[in-house]
Tab-separated table of C-alpha atoms in Angstrom:
chain	number	residue	atom	x	y	z
A	1	UNK	CA	-133.492	-22.223	127.060
A	2	UNK	CA	-133.915	-22.511	130.953
A	3	UNK	CA	-135.931	-19.839	132.481
A	4	UNK	CA	-135.752	-15.908	132.978
A	5	UNK	CA	-137.092	-14.336	136.330
A	6	UNK	CA	-138.983	-11.155	136.301
A	7	UNK	CA	-138.026	-8.475	138.495
A	8	UNK	CA	-141.018	-6.147	139.952
A	9	UNK	CA	-140.737	-2.160	139.986
A	10	UNK	CA	-141.469	-0.179	142.804
A	11	UNK	CA	-144.825	1.155	142.904
A	12	UNK	CA	-145.908	4.696	141.675
A	13	UNK	CA	-148.145	6.308	143.821
A	14	UNK	CA	-149.922	9.299	142.817
A	15	UNK	CA	-151.779	11.615	145.156
A	16	UNK	CA	-151.774	15.254	146.272
A	17	UNK	CA	-149.898	16.158	142.759
A	18	UNK	CA	-146.766	14.485	144.129
A	19	UNK	CA	-145.462	10.961	143.253
A	20	UNK	CA	-144.138	9.059	146.526
A	21	UNK	CA	-142.562	5.376	146.336
A	22	UNK	CA	-144.103	3.026	148.941
A	23	UNK	CA	-142.696	-0.322	149.932
A	24	UNK	CA	-145.151	-1.749	152.072
A	25	UNK	CA	-148.896	-2.289	152.245
A	26	UNK	CA	-150.636	0.929	153.290
A	27	UNK	CA	-153.939	2.690	152.943
A	28	UNK	CA	-153.000	4.952	150.225
A	29	UNK	CA	-151.504	2.066	148.061
A	30	UNK	CA	-154.740	0.341	148.267
A	31	UNK	CA	-156.509	3.324	147.125
A	32	UNK	CA	-154.686	4.835	144.013
A	33	UNK	CA	-151.945	2.068	142.293
A	34	UNK	CA	-150.489	2.196	139.095
A	35	UNK	CA	-148.603	-1.473	137.667
A	36	UNK	CA	-145.853	-1.058	135.882
A	37	UNK	CA	-144.484	-3.746	133.325
A	38	UNK	CA	-141.852	-5.770	134.902
A	39	UNK	CA	-138.277	-6.037	133.514
A	40	UNK	CA	-137.235	-9.317	132.731
A	41	UNK	CA	-133.658	-10.556	133.909
A	42	UNK	CA	-131.620	-13.883	133.692
A	43	UNK	CA	-132.728	-16.343	136.632
A	44	UNK	CA	-129.208	-17.784	137.206
A	45	UNK	CA	-125.768	-15.847	137.921
A	46	UNK	CA	-122.803	-16.059	136.010
A	47	UNK	CA	-120.670	-19.213	135.928
A	48	UNK	CA	-118.352	-17.382	138.338
A	49	UNK	CA	-120.506	-17.349	141.271
A	50	UNK	CA	-120.450	-20.199	143.893
A	51	UNK	CA	-123.900	-19.696	145.146
A	52	UNK	CA	-126.067	-20.941	142.517
A	53	UNK	CA	-129.020	-19.093	143.954
A	54	UNK	CA	-127.590	-15.693	144.391
A	55	UNK	CA	-128.849	-12.987	142.363
A	56	UNK	CA	-132.353	-14.993	142.729
A	57	UNK	CA	-134.810	-11.645	143.221
A	58	UNK	CA	-135.492	-8.583	144.396
A	59	UNK	CA	-135.422	-5.071	143.572
A	60	UNK	CA	-132.806	-3.990	141.524
A	61	UNK	CA	-129.752	-1.475	142.998
A	62	UNK	CA	-130.729	1.816	143.758
A	63	UNK	CA	-134.637	0.600	143.319
A	64	UNK	CA	-137.116	0.347	146.028
A	65	UNK	CA	-138.496	-3.230	146.381
A	66	UNK	CA	-141.828	-4.359	145.994
A	67	UNK	CA	-142.526	-6.166	149.012
A	68	UNK	CA	-146.236	-6.885	148.349
A	69	UNK	CA	-147.315	-9.394	145.930
A	70	UNK	CA	-150.907	-8.079	145.946
A	71	UNK	CA	-149.570	-4.914	144.331
A	72	UNK	CA	-147.037	-6.347	142.321
A	73	UNK	CA	-149.478	-7.236	139.761
A	74	UNK	CA	-146.884	-9.538	137.942
A	75	UNK	CA	-148.376	-12.071	135.587
A	76	UNK	CA	-145.343	-13.978	135.270
A	77	UNK	CA	-145.460	-14.715	139.043
A	78	UNK	CA	-149.305	-15.651	138.903
A	79	UNK	CA	-147.575	-18.310	136.031
A	80	UNK	CA	-144.913	-19.392	138.513
A	81	UNK	CA	-147.520	-20.420	140.457
A	82	UNK	CA	-149.970	-22.125	138.313
A	83	UNK	CA	-146.845	-24.048	136.790
A	84	UNK	CA	-146.677	-26.288	140.018
A	85	UNK	CA	-149.783	-28.431	138.546
A	86	UNK	CA	-151.729	-27.540	141.352
A	87	UNK	CA	-149.426	-29.309	143.921
A	88	UNK	CA	-149.846	-26.368	146.353
A	89	UNK	CA	-153.676	-26.821	146.539
A	90	UNK	CA	-155.328	-23.789	147.972
A	91	UNK	CA	-152.227	-22.382	148.977
A	92	UNK	CA	-151.082	-21.989	145.422
A	93	UNK	CA	-154.611	-20.684	144.143
A	94	UNK	CA	-154.648	-18.157	146.816
A	95	UNK	CA	-151.151	-16.951	145.974
A	96	UNK	CA	-152.105	-16.692	142.084
A	97	UNK	CA	-155.291	-14.584	143.143
A	98	UNK	CA	-153.423	-12.473	144.887
A	99	UNK	CA	-150.300	-11.837	142.483
A	100	UNK	CA	-152.816	-11.006	139.733
A	101	UNK	CA	-154.192	-7.196	139.040
A	102	UNK	CA	-157.824	-7.508	140.627
A	103	UNK	CA	-157.545	-10.798	142.104
A	104	UNK	CA	-159.989	-11.698	144.466
A	105	UNK	CA	-157.772	-12.468	147.112
A	106	UNK	CA	-158.712	-10.369	150.451
A	107	UNK	CA	-156.500	-7.768	151.760
A	108	UNK	CA	-155.681	-10.069	154.777
A	109	UNK	CA	-154.522	-12.776	152.834
A	110	UNK	CA	-152.453	-10.347	150.888
A	111	UNK	CA	-150.918	-9.117	153.910
A	112	UNK	CA	-149.799	-12.792	155.090
A	113	UNK	CA	-148.001	-13.703	151.856
A	114	UNK	CA	-146.512	-10.346	151.918
A	115	UNK	CA	-144.825	-10.605	155.427
A	116	UNK	CA	-144.951	-13.794	157.271
A	117	UNK	CA	-142.014	-15.425	155.623
A	118	UNK	CA	-143.208	-18.933	157.048
A	119	UNK	CA	-146.413	-19.083	155.298
A	120	UNK	CA	-144.883	-17.783	151.968
A	121	UNK	CA	-142.172	-20.625	152.331
A	122	UNK	CA	-144.383	-23.215	153.122
A	123	UNK	CA	-146.004	-22.870	150.088
A	124	UNK	CA	-143.274	-22.217	147.709
A	125	UNK	CA	-141.918	-25.380	148.930
A	126	UNK	CA	-144.611	-26.737	146.168
A	127	UNK	CA	-143.383	-25.249	143.458
A	128	UNK	CA	-140.587	-26.989	140.671
A	129	UNK	CA	-137.232	-24.968	140.748
A	130	UNK	CA	-138.193	-22.971	137.678
A	131	UNK	CA	-141.288	-21.738	138.717
A	132	UNK	CA	-139.751	-21.203	142.180
A	133	UNK	CA	-137.365	-18.767	140.535
A	134	UNK	CA	-139.942	-16.765	138.809
A	135	UNK	CA	-142.068	-16.361	141.977
A	136	UNK	CA	-138.350	-14.921	143.640
A	137	UNK	CA	-138.692	-12.004	141.591
A	138	UNK	CA	-141.783	-10.941	143.444
A	139	UNK	CA	-140.137	-9.193	146.142
A	140	UNK	CA	-137.109	-9.578	148.726
A	141	UNK	CA	-138.996	-11.581	151.199
A	142	UNK	CA	-140.294	-14.157	148.603
A	143	UNK	CA	-136.495	-14.118	147.405
A	144	UNK	CA	-135.160	-15.077	150.629
A	145	UNK	CA	-137.764	-17.718	151.067
A	146	UNK	CA	-137.124	-19.149	147.498
A	147	UNK	CA	-133.275	-19.064	148.354
A	148	UNK	CA	-134.058	-21.321	151.525
A	149	UNK	CA	-136.147	-23.856	149.580
A	150	UNK	CA	-133.847	-24.291	146.875
A	151	UNK	CA	-131.036	-25.058	149.696
A	152	UNK	CA	-133.597	-27.402	151.592
A	153	UNK	CA	-133.612	-29.322	148.347
A	154	UNK	CA	-130.984	-32.036	148.293
A	155	UNK	CA	-132.361	-34.874	146.781
A	156	UNK	CA	-130.957	-36.163	143.315
A	157	UNK	CA	-133.197	-36.054	140.672
A	158	UNK	CA	-132.827	-38.146	137.449
A	159	UNK	CA	-134.659	-37.974	133.912
A	160	UNK	CA	-134.751	-41.335	132.149
A	161	UNK	CA	-135.763	-42.980	128.993
A	162	UNK	CA	-135.783	-46.476	128.501
A	163	UNK	CA	-138.215	-49.475	127.115
A	164	UNK	CA	-141.250	-48.497	129.225
A	165	UNK	CA	-141.969	-44.947	129.094
A	166	UNK	CA	-144.459	-42.381	127.217
A	167	UNK	CA	-142.143	-42.030	124.030
A	168	UNK	CA	-142.425	-43.650	120.691
A	169	UNK	CA	-140.028	-45.902	119.646
A	170	UNK	CA	-138.841	-43.775	116.973
A	171	UNK	CA	-137.450	-40.308	117.417
A	172	UNK	CA	-137.296	-38.269	114.434
A	173	UNK	CA	-136.507	-35.061	116.013
A	174	UNK	CA	-133.857	-36.010	118.193
A	175	UNK	CA	-132.516	-38.450	120.816
A	176	UNK	CA	-135.254	-39.487	123.001
A	177	UNK	CA	-133.458	-38.267	126.126
A	178	UNK	CA	-133.138	-34.641	125.066
A	179	UNK	CA	-136.963	-34.707	124.370
A	180	UNK	CA	-137.417	-36.122	128.050
A	181	UNK	CA	-134.868	-33.744	129.362
A	182	UNK	CA	-136.867	-30.659	128.243
A	183	UNK	CA	-140.021	-31.781	129.547
A	184	UNK	CA	-138.894	-32.899	132.803
A	185	UNK	CA	-136.798	-30.143	133.748
A	186	UNK	CA	-140.038	-27.969	134.024
A	187	UNK	CA	-140.703	-30.289	137.041
A	188	UNK	CA	-138.126	-31.101	138.982
A	189	UNK	CA	-137.767	-29.256	142.409
A	190	UNK	CA	-134.095	-29.044	142.478
A	191	UNK	CA	-131.562	-26.434	141.176
A	192	UNK	CA	-128.910	-28.576	139.332
A	193	UNK	CA	-125.172	-27.882	139.968
A	194	UNK	CA	-123.985	-31.010	138.387
A	195	UNK	CA	-125.245	-33.225	135.574
A	196	UNK	CA	-124.107	-36.657	134.551
A	197	UNK	CA	-125.909	-37.997	131.829
A	198	UNK	CA	-125.467	-41.346	129.388
A	199	UNK	CA	-126.796	-42.326	126.117
A	200	UNK	CA	-126.387	-44.973	124.054
A	201	UNK	CA	-124.301	-45.024	121.427
A	202	UNK	CA	-126.491	-47.049	118.772
A	203	UNK	CA	-128.604	-43.523	118.390
A	204	UNK	CA	-126.635	-40.828	120.201
A	205	UNK	CA	-123.585	-41.170	117.986
A	206	UNK	CA	-124.067	-43.167	115.076
A	207	UNK	CA	-121.599	-45.324	113.791
A	208	UNK	CA	-121.769	-44.981	110.346
A	209	UNK	CA	-118.586	-45.879	108.647
A	210	UNK	CA	-119.314	-45.344	105.110
A	211	UNK	CA	-116.716	-43.329	103.099
A	212	UNK	CA	-117.462	-39.826	103.490
A	213	UNK	CA	-120.131	-39.603	106.291
A	214	UNK	CA	-118.072	-40.607	109.588
A	215	UNK	CA	-117.819	-36.966	109.762
A	216	UNK	CA	-121.078	-35.636	108.995
A	217	UNK	CA	-122.569	-38.109	111.343
A	218	UNK	CA	-120.642	-37.292	114.114
A	219	UNK	CA	-121.372	-33.405	113.775
A	220	UNK	CA	-125.091	-34.318	114.192
A	221	UNK	CA	-124.216	-36.131	117.280
A	222	UNK	CA	-122.402	-33.214	119.066
A	223	UNK	CA	-125.065	-30.625	117.896
A	224	UNK	CA	-127.718	-32.763	120.141
A	225	UNK	CA	-125.158	-32.581	123.020
A	226	UNK	CA	-124.985	-29.089	122.767
A	227	UNK	CA	-128.671	-28.988	122.601
A	228	UNK	CA	-128.926	-31.002	125.786
A	229	UNK	CA	-126.271	-28.675	127.591
A	230	UNK	CA	-128.069	-25.406	126.755
A	231	UNK	CA	-131.413	-27.060	128.584
A	232	UNK	CA	-129.484	-27.067	132.012
A	233	UNK	CA	-128.508	-23.409	133.926
A	234	UNK	CA	-125.500	-21.561	132.834
A	235	UNK	CA	-123.380	-22.406	135.568
A	236	UNK	CA	-124.291	-26.177	135.815
A	237	UNK	CA	-121.396	-28.610	135.182
A	238	UNK	CA	-122.650	-31.049	132.628
A	239	UNK	CA	-120.631	-34.402	131.918
A	240	UNK	CA	-121.760	-36.671	129.465
A	241	UNK	CA	-120.541	-39.940	127.894
A	242	UNK	CA	-121.727	-42.193	125.082
A	243	UNK	CA	-121.777	-46.113	125.823
A	244	UNK	CA	-123.060	-49.377	123.927
A	245	UNK	CA	-125.846	-50.081	126.363
A	246	UNK	CA	-127.939	-48.486	129.113
A	247	UNK	CA	-128.660	-49.384	133.017
A	248	UNK	CA	-131.382	-47.338	134.144
A	249	UNK	CA	-134.181	-46.740	136.717
A	250	UNK	CA	-137.291	-45.272	135.208
A	251	UNK	CA	-138.677	-41.780	136.362
A	252	UNK	CA	-140.793	-41.463	139.134
A	253	UNK	CA	-139.218	-43.359	141.965
A	254	UNK	CA	-136.103	-45.217	143.309
A	255	UNK	CA	-138.173	-48.694	143.987
A	256	UNK	CA	-139.216	-48.556	140.210
A	257	UNK	CA	-137.713	-51.784	138.654
A	258	UNK	CA	-133.996	-50.901	136.698
A	259	UNK	CA	-133.796	-51.820	133.473
A	260	UNK	CA	-130.567	-53.196	131.678
A	261	UNK	CA	-130.915	-52.101	128.186
A	262	UNK	CA	-128.190	-53.619	126.005
A	263	UNK	CA	-129.908	-52.914	122.696
A	264	UNK	CA	-132.011	-49.949	121.673
A	265	UNK	CA	-132.609	-45.973	122.292
A	266	UNK	CA	-132.172	-45.076	126.181
A	267	UNK	CA	-130.247	-42.681	128.241
A	268	UNK	CA	-130.663	-41.159	131.505
A	269	UNK	CA	-129.614	-37.807	133.066
A	270	UNK	CA	-128.346	-37.387	136.676
A	271	UNK	CA	-129.118	-34.169	138.229
A	272	UNK	CA	-127.224	-32.952	141.470
A	273	UNK	CA	-128.017	-30.234	143.313
A	274	UNK	CA	-125.381	-28.233	145.683
A	275	UNK	CA	-125.138	-30.145	148.697
A	276	UNK	CA	-124.116	-28.523	152.243
A	277	UNK	CA	-120.707	-30.348	153.228
A	278	UNK	CA	-120.115	-31.970	149.558
A	279	UNK	CA	-118.460	-31.076	146.665
A	280	UNK	CA	-118.544	-32.656	143.547
A	281	UNK	CA	-115.897	-31.697	140.811
A	282	UNK	CA	-115.470	-33.325	137.102
A	283	UNK	CA	-111.906	-33.943	135.787
A	284	UNK	CA	-110.746	-34.362	132.269
A	285	UNK	CA	-107.073	-35.741	131.152
A	286	UNK	CA	-106.310	-36.011	127.446
A	287	UNK	CA	-103.510	-38.412	126.279
A	288	UNK	CA	-100.831	-36.366	124.758
A	289	UNK	CA	-97.681	-38.262	122.998
A	290	UNK	CA	-95.362	-35.549	124.460
A	291	UNK	CA	-96.763	-35.914	127.597
A	292	UNK	CA	-96.510	-39.117	129.300
A	293	UNK	CA	-97.267	-38.413	132.943
A	294	UNK	CA	-99.594	-36.142	134.622
A	295	UNK	CA	-98.355	-33.231	137.049
A	296	UNK	CA	-99.467	-33.123	140.397
A	297	UNK	CA	-101.024	-29.853	140.283
A	298	UNK	CA	-103.333	-31.274	137.725
A	299	UNK	CA	-104.585	-33.539	140.160
A	300	UNK	CA	-104.697	-31.328	143.293
A	301	UNK	CA	-106.993	-29.060	141.214
A	302	UNK	CA	-109.687	-31.393	140.894
A	303	UNK	CA	-109.582	-32.754	143.895
A	304	UNK	CA	-107.918	-36.122	143.148
A	305	UNK	CA	-104.613	-35.542	145.781
A	306	UNK	CA	-104.152	-33.844	148.685
A	307	UNK	CA	-107.524	-33.947	149.243
A	308	UNK	CA	-108.399	-35.843	152.849
A	309	UNK	CA	-112.163	-35.541	152.628
A	310	UNK	CA	-112.177	-37.323	149.002
A	311	UNK	CA	-114.578	-40.274	149.208
A	312	UNK	CA	-115.606	-41.594	145.567
A	313	UNK	CA	-113.818	-41.455	142.071
A	314	UNK	CA	-116.110	-42.163	139.189
A	315	UNK	CA	-113.739	-42.763	136.373
A	316	UNK	CA	-114.104	-43.582	132.681
A	317	UNK	CA	-111.823	-44.155	129.787
A	318	UNK	CA	-113.184	-42.943	126.452
A	319	UNK	CA	-112.353	-43.761	122.957
A	320	UNK	CA	-110.737	-47.169	124.222
A	321	UNK	CA	-110.537	-48.813	121.015
A	322	UNK	CA	-107.433	-46.465	119.833
A	323	UNK	CA	-104.084	-47.465	120.354
A	324	UNK	CA	-102.777	-46.540	123.835
A	325	UNK	CA	-105.954	-45.721	125.420
A	326	UNK	CA	-105.935	-48.653	127.831
A	327	UNK	CA	-102.468	-47.983	129.039
A	328	UNK	CA	-102.943	-44.189	129.343
A	329	UNK	CA	-106.236	-45.127	131.372
A	330	UNK	CA	-104.121	-47.409	133.915
A	331	UNK	CA	-101.659	-44.699	134.139
A	332	UNK	CA	-103.932	-42.065	135.348
A	333	UNK	CA	-105.859	-44.131	137.864
A	334	UNK	CA	-102.591	-45.586	139.323
A	335	UNK	CA	-101.822	-41.882	140.877
A	336	UNK	CA	-105.037	-42.360	142.895
A	337	UNK	CA	-105.827	-45.801	143.172
A	338	UNK	CA	-103.480	-46.501	146.508
A	339	UNK	CA	-105.655	-43.696	148.350
A	340	UNK	CA	-108.293	-45.123	151.039
A	341	UNK	CA	-111.311	-44.233	148.711
A	342	UNK	CA	-113.805	-45.743	146.268
A	343	UNK	CA	-113.063	-46.264	143.127
A	344	UNK	CA	-115.414	-47.384	140.060
A	345	UNK	CA	-116.325	-46.985	136.416
A	346	UNK	CA	-115.225	-48.546	133.084
A	347	UNK	CA	-114.589	-47.221	129.366
A	348	UNK	CA	-116.863	-46.186	126.982
A	349	UNK	CA	-116.990	-45.110	123.749
A	350	UNK	CA	-117.053	-41.286	123.372
A	351	UNK	CA	-117.282	-38.236	125.680
A	352	UNK	CA	-120.035	-36.004	124.474
A	353	UNK	CA	-120.004	-33.530	126.841
A	354	UNK	CA	-117.885	-31.556	129.376
A	355	UNK	CA	-119.107	-27.883	129.915
A	356	UNK	CA	-116.240	-27.188	132.372
A	357	UNK	CA	-113.979	-27.329	129.324
A	358	UNK	CA	-113.400	-24.083	127.915
A	359	UNK	CA	-112.252	-25.423	124.686
A	360	UNK	CA	-114.298	-27.489	122.516
A	361	UNK	CA	-114.197	-31.301	122.513
A	362	UNK	CA	-112.174	-33.140	120.374
A	363	UNK	CA	-114.446	-36.161	119.635
A	364	UNK	CA	-111.193	-37.687	118.026
A	365	UNK	CA	-109.185	-37.394	121.093
A	366	UNK	CA	-108.361	-40.128	123.826
A	367	UNK	CA	-108.488	-39.657	127.512
A	368	UNK	CA	-110.131	-40.011	130.727
A	369	UNK	CA	-112.845	-38.115	132.247
A	370	UNK	CA	-115.176	-38.453	135.525
A	371	UNK	CA	-116.370	-37.283	138.844
A	372	UNK	CA	-114.903	-36.925	142.328
A	373	UNK	CA	-117.018	-37.192	145.249
A	374	UNK	CA	-115.692	-35.227	148.402
A	375	UNK	CA	-117.104	-34.914	151.884
A	376	UNK	CA	-116.775	-36.328	155.473
A	377	UNK	CA	-120.862	-37.495	155.382
A	378	UNK	CA	-120.132	-39.835	152.322
A	379	UNK	CA	-120.221	-43.266	152.565
A	380	UNK	CA	-119.679	-45.897	149.987
A	381	UNK	CA	-119.049	-49.381	148.398
A	382	UNK	CA	-118.178	-51.379	145.709
A	383	UNK	CA	-118.310	-55.192	144.757
A	384	UNK	CA	-116.761	-56.957	141.924
A	385	UNK	CA	-118.852	-60.001	140.221
A	386	UNK	CA	-116.220	-61.662	138.254
A	387	UNK	CA	-116.639	-64.096	135.142
A	388	UNK	CA	-117.659	-66.939	137.974
A	389	UNK	CA	-120.537	-65.207	138.892
A	390	UNK	CA	-122.651	-66.537	136.187
A	391	UNK	CA	-126.197	-67.415	137.699
A	392	UNK	CA	-128.910	-66.012	140.159
A	393	UNK	CA	-127.622	-67.564	142.907
A	394	UNK	CA	-124.414	-66.359	142.686
A	395	UNK	CA	-125.516	-62.264	141.823
A	396	UNK	CA	-127.530	-62.355	144.901
A	397	UNK	CA	-124.513	-63.572	147.087
A	398	UNK	CA	-122.429	-60.856	145.533
A	399	UNK	CA	-125.294	-58.732	146.430
A	400	UNK	CA	-125.122	-59.604	150.197
A	401	UNK	CA	-121.755	-58.354	150.309
A	402	UNK	CA	-122.320	-55.093	149.146
A	403	UNK	CA	-125.467	-55.256	151.706
A	404	UNK	CA	-123.400	-55.854	154.593
A	405	UNK	CA	-121.482	-52.422	154.177
A	406	UNK	CA	-124.830	-51.155	156.230
A	407	UNK	CA	-125.012	-47.904	153.673
A	408	UNK	CA	-128.061	-46.468	154.406
A	409	UNK	CA	-130.356	-46.206	151.535
A	410	UNK	CA	-131.854	-42.788	152.023
A	411	UNK	CA	-130.169	-40.013	149.802
A	412	UNK	CA	-127.936	-42.941	147.941
A	413	UNK	CA	-127.472	-43.954	144.442
A	414	UNK	CA	-126.423	-47.115	142.814
A	415	UNK	CA	-123.962	-47.789	139.897
A	416	UNK	CA	-123.504	-50.746	137.561
A	417	UNK	CA	-120.811	-50.839	135.098
A	418	UNK	CA	-120.955	-54.155	133.349
A	419	UNK	CA	-119.092	-55.523	130.383
A	420	UNK	CA	-120.948	-56.122	126.833
A	421	UNK	CA	-120.227	-59.560	126.833
A	422	UNK	CA	-122.759	-60.275	129.856
A	423	UNK	CA	-126.429	-59.235	129.998
A	424	UNK	CA	-128.856	-61.243	128.322
A	425	UNK	CA	-126.985	-64.200	126.867
A	426	UNK	CA	-124.343	-64.222	129.647
A	427	UNK	CA	-127.311	-65.338	131.859
A	428	UNK	CA	-128.191	-68.078	129.111
A	429	UNK	CA	-131.336	-66.006	127.989
A	430	UNK	CA	-132.412	-64.534	131.114
A	431	UNK	CA	-132.806	-60.708	131.016
A	432	UNK	CA	-132.238	-58.275	133.954
A	433	UNK	CA	-130.739	-60.614	136.411
A	434	UNK	CA	-128.201	-58.377	137.947
A	435	UNK	CA	-130.359	-55.508	138.446
A	436	UNK	CA	-132.917	-57.385	139.650
A	437	UNK	CA	-130.800	-58.731	142.242
A	438	UNK	CA	-129.802	-55.438	143.137
A	439	UNK	CA	-133.238	-54.190	143.527
A	440	UNK	CA	-134.170	-57.364	145.773
A	441	UNK	CA	-131.501	-55.739	148.617
A	442	UNK	CA	-132.133	-52.391	147.782
A	443	UNK	CA	-135.366	-51.936	146.910
A	444	UNK	CA	-135.458	-48.230	147.550
A	445	UNK	CA	-132.189	-47.404	145.666
A	446	UNK	CA	-132.316	-46.017	142.133
A	447	UNK	CA	-129.705	-47.868	139.593
A	448	UNK	CA	-128.034	-46.423	136.990
A	449	UNK	CA	-125.244	-47.045	134.642
A	450	UNK	CA	-123.798	-48.891	131.372
A	451	UNK	CA	-122.475	-51.501	129.496
A	452	UNK	CA	-118.989	-51.003	128.339
A	453	UNK	CA	-115.832	-52.372	127.120
A	454	UNK	CA	-113.866	-52.824	130.358
A	455	UNK	CA	-114.652	-52.396	133.878
A	456	UNK	CA	-112.847	-50.720	136.983
A	457	UNK	CA	-113.284	-51.265	140.403
A	458	UNK	CA	-113.109	-54.634	143.059
A	459	UNK	CA	-114.408	-55.236	146.346
A	460	UNK	CA	-114.074	-52.325	148.595
A	461	UNK	CA	-116.093	-50.524	151.380
A	462	UNK	CA	-115.155	-47.577	153.069
A	463	UNK	CA	-117.646	-46.149	155.552
A	464	UNK	CA	-115.391	-44.552	158.260
A	465	UNK	CA	-114.776	-47.322	160.697
A	466	UNK	CA	-115.177	-50.347	158.341
A	467	UNK	CA	-112.906	-51.473	155.412
A	468	UNK	CA	-113.683	-54.833	153.604
A	469	UNK	CA	-110.584	-54.463	151.893
A	470	UNK	CA	-107.781	-52.146	152.204
A	471	UNK	CA	-106.543	-50.366	149.154
A	472	UNK	CA	-102.926	-51.174	149.606
A	473	UNK	CA	-103.910	-54.757	149.142
A	474	UNK	CA	-105.303	-54.072	145.797
A	475	UNK	CA	-102.591	-53.757	142.936
A	476	UNK	CA	-103.446	-51.666	139.912
A	477	UNK	CA	-104.340	-54.882	137.650
A	478	UNK	CA	-106.934	-56.067	140.220
A	479	UNK	CA	-108.669	-52.604	139.113
A	480	UNK	CA	-109.066	-53.623	135.616
A	481	UNK	CA	-111.449	-56.214	134.121
A	482	UNK	CA	-113.021	-57.880	131.615
A	483	UNK	CA	-116.252	-59.898	131.741
A	484	UNK	CA	-117.574	-58.494	135.056
A	485	UNK	CA	-119.795	-56.154	136.684
A	486	UNK	CA	-119.025	-53.548	139.472
A	487	UNK	CA	-121.934	-52.904	141.487
A	488	UNK	CA	-121.252	-49.427	143.218
A	489	UNK	CA	-123.588	-47.706	146.345
A	490	UNK	CA	-122.824	-43.784	146.980
A	491	UNK	CA	-124.487	-42.091	149.899
A	492	UNK	CA	-124.342	-38.477	150.296
A	493	UNK	CA	-125.288	-37.939	153.552
A	494	UNK	CA	-128.391	-37.814	155.446
A	495	UNK	CA	-131.108	-35.339	155.164
A	496	UNK	CA	-131.238	-32.616	157.864
């Protein structure tokens, strides 16, 4: 379960036979204080709210706020500061002592942390998102500071499991990605608004084909997906897909060496915060025998049509081995492939999560799913590594074409969508060739992706004033490939 916040009650100060409520630090409040047990509430608003930080803290309606953390006495607030892993140093230690009943902090320090927003905001900036939301329940001042801190955290975070991490090779109590997300969400500094996760089909979705076992094994895989979804905030949009292999950058830094994991338990979850001026929307179209075309309003609703700010579309066809799946994917992509946008993706094994859908997912259905990125500050580019690219020198030449787009590396994510026929054996028993070449030219950009059953994309660069290849020169059949790799960069705008 995600976190819950505390909401401080107004102080009840008794004196002279009467009861009076105080909202600031005063002489009478310091002399006689009675602490009340805080009421716990949900940290996040309902899915209908647009602002993910709305309703973070402060007193409830009709209740005087507690503006002084020295008087609030909430042990949960003290815990919130301490969960930062001592990152805030002396400031966090002072906060903890101020918030605890009987704390050792002097009254001037309590006054500073109760009234000076700049000081409070600088200290709260060291806290991870969960602890920050707990601290937001102390007072209206802290709630406003926490809201500003969250809005300033715009860097994309990620959780990943690969060949080198702290987990064992065998995870009897669930997929390793599930355990990693549960642990790392305690430390992330952003409030996830959109999540894209990918996991290997070998362990996340068992391919057991024995009679009478298929349904049971698939039910287990859906339970893993549901458990993963519940770890994120309620209003967070979660899209999850399962593929034969995974490309992942280890946690900690974008400069870590990315890994091409063709076999074995692996996965990642990209956590996108709400970024001002950028909109990320999931979309989903299910193949229906009685409905061969898509309505215009369906595409407009998810930002794929009549959207002048649309810049990038990541698109994935799932259950691609079924009859008609590939033709349906091409039919969907053809509706927006002629626009001046970046298009990248491929065919995957199955769709495991899509929380924007009100009805339960049909694991036997065939369809198309993806994310659209809209915003004037977005820059993006893709290059195609075709079948002729079969050695390290040719791969580096392709990376040079991508480098020529001059996409800024800060606030940029790399994607790699490769065919299952490439990788270790394609490069004559050399592993990680394409991922290493990407890192050579983009050393600080994290790389994520998969090995799938078909690739979507071409050489295309759109930065607003430079187009390497015009979209009207690309035919629909030129977008769909096999035995190739699509490399993509998505820049989400420079940090303010």
